mmCIF file of C-alpha atoms in Angstrom:
data_model
loop_
_atom_site.group_PDB
_atom_site.id
_atom_site.type_symbol
_atom_site.label_atom_id
_atom_site.label_comp_id
_atom_site.label_asym_id
_atom_site.label_seq_id
_atom_site.Cartn_x
_atom_site.Cartn_y
_atom_site.Cartn_z
ATOM 1 C CA UNK A 1 -12.384 -13.327 -12.764
ATOM 2 C CA UNK A 2 -13.688 -12.614 -9.251
ATOM 3 C CA UNK A 3 -12.550 -9.458 -7.481
ATOM 4 C CA UNK A 4 -13.458 -8.773 -3.871
ATOM 5 C CA UNK A 5 -12.622 -5.603 -1.971
ATOM 6 C CA UNK A 6 -12.173 -6.031 1.789
ATOM 7 C CA UNK A 7 -12.959 -2.798 3.630
ATOM 8 C CA UNK A 8 -10.283 -2.938 6.310
ATOM 9 C CA UNK A 9 -7.911 -5.279 8.066
ATOM 10 C CA UNK A 10 -10.189 -6.254 10.944
ATOM 11 C CA UNK A 11 -12.759 -7.611 8.476
ATOM 12 C CA UNK A 12 -10.293 -10.025 6.862
ATOM 13 C CA UNK A 13 -11.167 -13.712 7.068
ATOM 14 C CA UNK A 14 -8.678 -16.338 5.904
ATOM 15 C CA UNK A 15 -11.216 -17.814 3.481
ATOM 16 C CA UNK A 16 -11.297 -14.414 1.742
ATOM 17 C CA UNK A 17 -7.705 -14.793 0.551
ATOM 18 C CA UNK A 18 -6.901 -18.506 0.329
ATOM 19 C CA UNK A 19 -5.809 -19.465 -3.199
ATOM 20 C CA UNK A 20 -6.229 -15.831 -4.308
ATOM 21 C CA UNK A 21 -3.895 -13.058 -5.320
ATOM 22 C CA UNK A 22 -4.032 -10.429 -2.597
ATOM 23 C CA UNK A 23 -3.368 -6.758 -3.314
ATOM 24 C CA UNK A 24 -2.645 -4.868 -0.092
ATOM 25 C CA UNK A 25 -3.404 -1.146 -0.252
ATOM 26 C CA UNK A 26 -2.416 1.490 2.295
ATOM 27 C CA UNK A 27 -2.232 4.693 0.268
ATOM 28 C CA UNK A 28 -1.372 6.937 3.246
ATOM 29 C CA UNK A 29 1.289 5.692 3.500
ATOM 30 C CA UNK A 30 2.817 2.202 3.729
ATOM 31 C CA UNK A 31 2.044 1.062 0.172
ATOM 32 C CA UNK A 32 3.309 4.348 -1.249
ATOM 33 C CA UNK A 33 6.473 4.144 0.866
ATOM 34 C CA UNK A 34 7.248 0.570 -0.203
ATOM 35 C CA UNK A 35 6.651 1.271 -3.900
ATOM 36 C CA UNK A 36 8.822 4.377 -3.725
ATOM 37 C CA UNK A 37 11.625 2.654 -1.807
ATOM 38 C CA UNK A 38 11.953 -0.114 -4.387
ATOM 39 C CA UNK A 39 11.642 2.350 -7.261
ATOM 40 C CA UNK A 40 14.501 4.568 -6.042
ATOM 41 C CA UNK A 41 16.945 1.734 -5.558
ATOM 42 C CA UNK A 42 16.355 -0.234 -2.379
ATOM 43 C CA UNK A 43 16.584 -3.936 -3.213
ATOM 44 C CA UNK A 44 14.218 -5.159 -0.527
ATOM 45 C CA UNK A 45 11.859 -4.072 2.221
ATOM 46 C CA UNK A 46 11.006 -5.972 5.380
ATOM 47 C CA UNK A 47 7.541 -5.158 6.717
ATOM 48 C CA UNK A 48 7.114 -5.913 10.422
ATOM 49 C CA UNK A 49 4.069 -5.740 12.657
ATOM 50 C CA UNK A 50 5.867 -4.461 15.746
ATOM 51 C CA UNK A 51 8.567 -1.961 16.604
ATOM 52 C CA UNK A 52 10.410 -4.696 18.491
ATOM 53 C CA UNK A 53 10.554 -6.902 15.398
ATOM 54 C CA UNK A 54 11.911 -3.999 13.381
ATOM 55 C CA UNK A 55 14.637 -3.273 15.914
ATOM 56 C CA UNK A 56 15.543 -6.976 16.071
ATOM 57 C CA UNK A 57 16.225 -6.987 12.312
ATOM 58 C CA UNK A 58 18.284 -3.793 12.424
ATOM 59 C CA UNK A 59 21.764 -4.072 10.911
ATOM 60 C CA UNK A 60 24.222 -2.056 8.824
ATOM 61 C CA UNK A 61 22.390 -3.271 5.710
ATOM 62 C CA UNK A 62 19.047 -1.677 6.598
ATOM 63 C CA UNK A 63 17.563 1.671 7.455
ATOM 64 C CA UNK A 64 14.712 1.663 9.958
ATOM 65 C CA UNK A 65 11.518 3.416 8.885
ATOM 66 C CA UNK A 66 8.216 3.582 10.694
ATOM 67 C CA UNK A 67 5.435 5.386 12.492
ATOM 68 C CA UNK A 68 2.758 4.901 15.054
ATOM 69 C CA UNK A 69 -0.395 6.952 14.564
ATOM 70 C CA UNK A 70 1.390 9.119 12.028
ATOM 71 C CA UNK A 71 4.375 10.003 14.204
ATOM 72 C CA UNK A 72 7.953 8.900 13.470
ATOM 73 C CA UNK A 73 9.299 6.250 15.850
ATOM 74 C CA UNK A 74 12.079 7.501 18.082
ATOM 75 C CA UNK A 75 15.499 6.348 16.913
ATOM 76 C CA UNK A 76 14.364 5.397 13.410
ATOM 77 C CA UNK A 77 16.038 6.988 10.382
ATOM 78 C CA UNK A 78 12.752 7.670 8.600
ATOM 79 C CA UNK A 79 9.076 7.914 9.297
ATOM 80 C CA UNK A 80 6.685 5.911 7.142
ATOM 81 C CA UNK A 81 7.183 8.528 4.453
ATOM 82 C CA UNK A 82 7.640 8.121 0.691
ATOM 83 C CA UNK A 83 8.896 11.688 0.455
ATOM 84 C CA UNK A 84 11.328 11.501 3.365
ATOM 85 C CA UNK A 85 13.115 8.399 2.097
ATOM 86 C CA UNK A 86 13.894 10.206 -1.152
ATOM 87 C CA UNK A 87 15.817 12.916 0.701
ATOM 88 C CA UNK A 88 18.644 10.557 1.729
ATOM 89 C CA UNK A 89 20.895 8.717 -0.767
ATOM 90 C CA UNK A 90 20.284 4.965 -1.008
ATOM 91 C CA UNK A 91 23.451 3.708 0.665
ATOM 92 C CA UNK A 92 22.060 0.468 2.080
ATOM 93 C CA UNK A 93 20.356 -2.401 0.240
ATOM 94 C CA UNK A 94 17.258 -2.585 2.376
ATOM 95 C CA UNK A 95 14.603 -0.852 4.431
ATOM 96 C CA UNK A 96 12.811 -2.212 7.482
ATOM 97 C CA UNK A 97 9.337 -0.719 7.772
ATOM 98 C CA UNK A 98 6.734 -0.883 10.515
ATOM 99 C CA UNK A 99 3.486 1.076 10.555
ATOM 100 C CA UNK A 100 0.197 1.303 12.375
ATOM 101 C CA UNK A 101 -1.908 -0.446 9.721
ATOM 102 C CA UNK A 102 -0.152 -1.192 6.433
ATOM 103 C CA UNK A 103 2.567 -3.555 7.573
ATOM 104 C CA UNK A 104 0.058 -5.433 9.747
ATOM 105 C CA UNK A 105 -2.112 -5.906 6.668
ATOM 106 C CA UNK A 106 0.837 -7.290 4.713
ATOM 107 C CA UNK A 107 1.564 -9.839 7.435
ATOM 108 C CA UNK A 108 -2.081 -10.920 7.607
ATOM 109 C CA UNK A 109 -2.278 -11.295 3.812
ATOM 110 C CA UNK A 110 0.480 -13.903 3.642
ATOM 111 C CA UNK A 111 -2.024 -16.764 3.480
ATOM 112 C CA UNK A 112 -2.844 -15.640 -0.048
ATOM 113 C CA UNK A 113 -1.467 -17.385 -3.114
ATOM 114 C CA UNK A 114 0.494 -14.236 -3.965
ATOM 115 C CA UNK A 115 0.730 -10.897 -2.166
ATOM 116 C CA UNK A 116 1.239 -7.655 -4.088
ATOM 117 C CA UNK A 117 1.512 -4.103 -2.787
ATOM 118 C CA UNK A 118 -0.585 -1.544 -4.650
ATOM 119 C CA UNK A 119 -1.470 2.145 -4.564
ATOM 120 C CA UNK A 120 -2.053 4.989 -7.010
ATOM 121 C CA UNK A 121 1.675 5.224 -7.750
ATOM 122 C CA UNK A 122 1.737 1.775 -9.402
ATOM 123 C CA UNK A 123 -1.936 0.952 -9.983
ATOM 124 C CA UNK A 124 -1.695 -0.025 -13.645
ATOM 125 C CA UNK A 125 1.369 -2.230 -13.152
ATOM 126 C CA UNK A 126 -0.245 -3.820 -10.104
ATOM 127 C CA UNK A 127 -3.389 -4.719 -12.063
ATOM 128 C CA UNK A 128 -1.311 -6.245 -14.855
ATOM 129 C CA UNK A 129 0.779 -8.278 -12.405
ATOM 130 C CA UNK A 130 -2.339 -9.539 -10.630
ATOM 131 C CA UNK A 131 -3.822 -10.709 -13.931
ATOM 132 C CA UNK A 132 -0.616 -12.614 -14.729
ATOM 133 C CA UNK A 133 -1.202 -14.845 -11.707
ATOM 134 C CA UNK A 134 -4.436 -16.192 -13.195
ATOM 135 C CA UNK A 135 -6.080 -16.223 -9.757
ATOM 136 C CA UNK A 136 -9.136 -14.504 -8.379
ATOM 137 C CA UNK A 137 -8.189 -11.268 -6.628
ATOM 138 C CA UNK A 138 -8.767 -9.959 -3.116
ATOM 139 C CA UNK A 139 -8.056 -6.263 -2.631
ATOM 140 C CA UNK A 140 -7.290 -5.704 1.055
ATOM 141 C CA UNK A 141 -7.687 -2.097 2.202
ATOM 142 C CA UNK A 142 -5.545 -1.617 5.295
ATOM 143 C CA UNK A 143 -7.868 0.995 6.765
ATOM 144 C CA UNK A 144 -7.070 3.406 9.557
ATOM 145 C CA UNK A 145 -7.713 3.074 13.280
ATOM 146 C CA UNK A 146 -10.000 0.077 12.756
ATOM 147 C CA UNK A 147 -12.118 1.904 10.174
ATOM 148 C CA UNK A 148 -12.428 1.905 6.399
ATOM 149 C CA UNK A 149 -10.125 4.462 4.747
ATOM 150 C CA UNK A 150 -11.636 5.966 1.604
ATOM 151 C CA UNK A 151 -8.245 6.593 -0.014
ATOM 152 C CA UNK A 152 -7.529 2.837 0.066
ATOM 153 C CA UNK A 153 -10.903 2.008 -1.455
ATOM 154 C CA UNK A 154 -10.448 4.661 -4.130
ATOM 155 C CA UNK A 155 -7.095 3.155 -5.132
ATOM 156 C CA UNK A 156 -8.803 -0.230 -5.201
ATOM 157 C CA UNK A 157 -11.392 1.258 -7.553
ATOM 158 C CA UNK A 158 -8.610 2.500 -9.817
ATOM 159 C CA UNK A 159 -6.962 -0.926 -9.906
ATOM 160 C CA UNK A 160 -10.352 -2.487 -10.720
ATOM 161 C CA UNK A 161 -10.701 -0.001 -13.584
ATOM 162 C CA UNK A 162 -7.363 -1.169 -14.981
ATOM 163 C CA UNK A 163 -8.351 -4.818 -14.522
ATOM 164 C CA UNK A 164 -11.559 -4.237 -16.441
ATOM 165 C CA UNK A 165 -9.673 -2.625 -19.347
ATOM 166 C CA UNK A 166 -7.679 -5.829 -19.806
ATOM 167 C CA UNK A 167 -10.126 -8.481 -18.643
ATOM 168 C CA UNK A 168 -13.546 -7.090 -19.529
ATOM 169 C CA UNK A 169 -16.162 -8.787 -17.391
ATOM 170 C CA UNK A 170 -15.461 -8.986 -13.662
ATOM 171 C CA UNK A 171 -17.471 -10.555 -10.854
ATOM 172 C CA UNK A 172 -17.254 -8.152 -7.909
ATOM 173 C CA UNK A 173 -18.668 -7.696 -4.450
ATOM 174 C CA UNK A 174 -20.700 -4.605 -3.587
ATOM 175 C CA UNK A 175 -17.778 -2.641 -2.181
ATOM 176 C CA UNK A 176 -15.784 -3.299 -5.343
ATOM 177 C CA UNK A 177 -18.623 -1.961 -7.473
ATOM 178 C CA UNK A 178 -18.949 1.095 -5.237
ATOM 179 C CA UNK A 179 -15.223 1.877 -5.284
ATOM 180 C CA UNK A 180 -14.992 1.511 -9.045
ATOM 181 C CA UNK A 181 -17.862 3.984 -9.405
ATOM 182 C CA UNK A 182 -16.279 6.304 -6.850
ATOM 183 C CA UNK A 183 -12.979 6.318 -8.720
ATOM 184 C CA UNK A 184 -14.675 7.136 -12.013
ATOM 185 C CA UNK A 185 -16.505 10.055 -10.384
ATOM 186 C CA UNK A 186 -13.408 11.497 -8.694
ATOM 187 C CA UNK A 187 -10.657 10.438 -11.107
ATOM 188 C CA UNK A 188 -9.697 14.029 -11.952
ATOM 189 C CA UNK A 189 -9.869 15.125 -8.283
ATOM 190 C CA UNK A 190 -8.042 12.383 -6.424
ATOM 191 C CA UNK A 191 -5.799 14.673 -4.405
ATOM 192 C CA UNK A 192 -8.660 16.973 -3.472
ATOM 193 C CA UNK A 193 -10.737 14.037 -2.239
ATOM 194 C CA UNK A 194 -8.139 12.146 -0.242
ATOM 195 C CA UNK A 195 -6.998 15.384 1.387
ATOM 196 C CA UNK A 196 -10.493 15.475 2.909
ATOM 197 C CA UNK A 197 -10.474 11.903 4.230
ATOM 198 C CA UNK A 198 -9.875 11.215 7.929
ATOM 199 C CA UNK A 199 -6.264 10.180 7.306
ATOM 200 C CA UNK A 200 -5.745 13.035 4.882
ATOM 201 C CA UNK A 201 -6.937 15.545 7.458
ATOM 202 C CA UNK A 202 -4.611 14.108 10.111
ATOM 203 C CA UNK A 203 -1.624 14.369 7.770
ATOM 204 C CA UNK A 204 -2.640 17.881 6.748
ATOM 205 C CA UNK A 205 -2.763 18.946 10.386
ATOM 206 C CA UNK A 206 0.804 17.621 10.686
ATOM 207 C CA UNK A 207 1.899 19.784 7.754
ATOM 208 C CA UNK A 208 2.231 16.853 5.354
ATOM 209 C CA UNK A 209 -0.023 17.956 2.493
ATOM 210 C CA UNK A 210 2.894 17.417 0.099
ATOM 211 C CA UNK A 211 2.874 13.718 0.993
ATOM 212 C CA UNK A 212 -0.827 13.423 0.196
ATOM 213 C CA UNK A 213 -0.243 15.123 -3.155
ATOM 214 C CA UNK A 214 2.650 12.764 -3.893
ATOM 215 C CA UNK A 215 0.648 9.650 -2.996
ATOM 216 C CA UNK A 216 -2.246 10.763 -5.230
ATOM 217 C CA UNK A 217 -0.184 10.524 -8.432
ATOM 218 C CA UNK A 218 -1.154 7.836 -10.933
ATOM 219 C CA UNK A 219 1.358 5.358 -12.327
ATOM 220 C CA UNK A 220 4.524 7.117 -11.311
ATOM 221 C CA UNK A 221 6.359 3.781 -11.181
ATOM 222 C CA UNK A 222 5.980 0.652 -13.362
ATOM 223 C CA UNK A 223 6.956 -1.747 -10.582
ATOM 224 C CA UNK A 224 5.030 -4.037 -8.268
ATOM 225 C CA UNK A 225 6.292 -4.952 -4.801
ATOM 226 C CA UNK A 226 5.803 -8.683 -4.260
ATOM 227 C CA UNK A 227 6.065 -10.489 -0.928
ATOM 228 C CA UNK A 228 8.647 -13.279 -1.262
ATOM 229 C CA UNK A 229 9.186 -15.238 1.946
ATOM 230 C CA UNK A 230 9.773 -12.476 4.496
ATOM 231 C CA UNK A 231 11.024 -9.899 2.002
ATOM 232 C CA UNK A 232 9.255 -7.527 -0.338
ATOM 233 C CA UNK A 233 11.024 -7.205 -3.667
ATOM 234 C CA UNK A 234 10.290 -5.396 -6.916
ATOM 235 C CA UNK A 235 8.732 -7.117 -9.902
ATOM 236 C CA UNK A 236 7.546 -5.803 -13.236
ATOM 237 C CA UNK A 237 4.465 -7.054 -15.118
#
């Protein structure tokens, strides 16, 4: 099995994902928000690139959630926050989410054979679901502000670790090898490390350390968000 880690969205080429299973990772915070939303009872999530698209889809069946550069969008019920969405009872079937990087990455990944959403919260289940597809795997790190985000790569390294447990030999690119090694070195200090990343520091300055700590938890949920047409729905391996 071939596994390639793509450093950030702007480096994505269509040939990197064609006929492959794509795992989109945006640890802080789109992936973590989507996994959490489906785990707590939302039936589906729509991920949009723009605020306008999100508002166009708004209806009584959906809450709006989103951010731009970490700040909640005016008029939306939630920010792009896995902790915030848990504070309000799930009274609607769906969530419409737009974010600076993560939802853009999901849209760009749609040329893949299958598109899964992964993070620390569901890493083991995500690896198992990816193996079920029988395809080579592209791990797309969403990145932050047009740069590589270490927390995304570290989660990719964790997913690779789980893939190796089940599959054994893997053919990886250099970044995949580096992120697997990085995860093994920091596996008992994930929260401490990602708190020090560029995105982690920005969230900390906003008083959101609790969100970083939440997103750093391993295998909190045994579900895998899967892109199906325009919706993201929950699947289990």
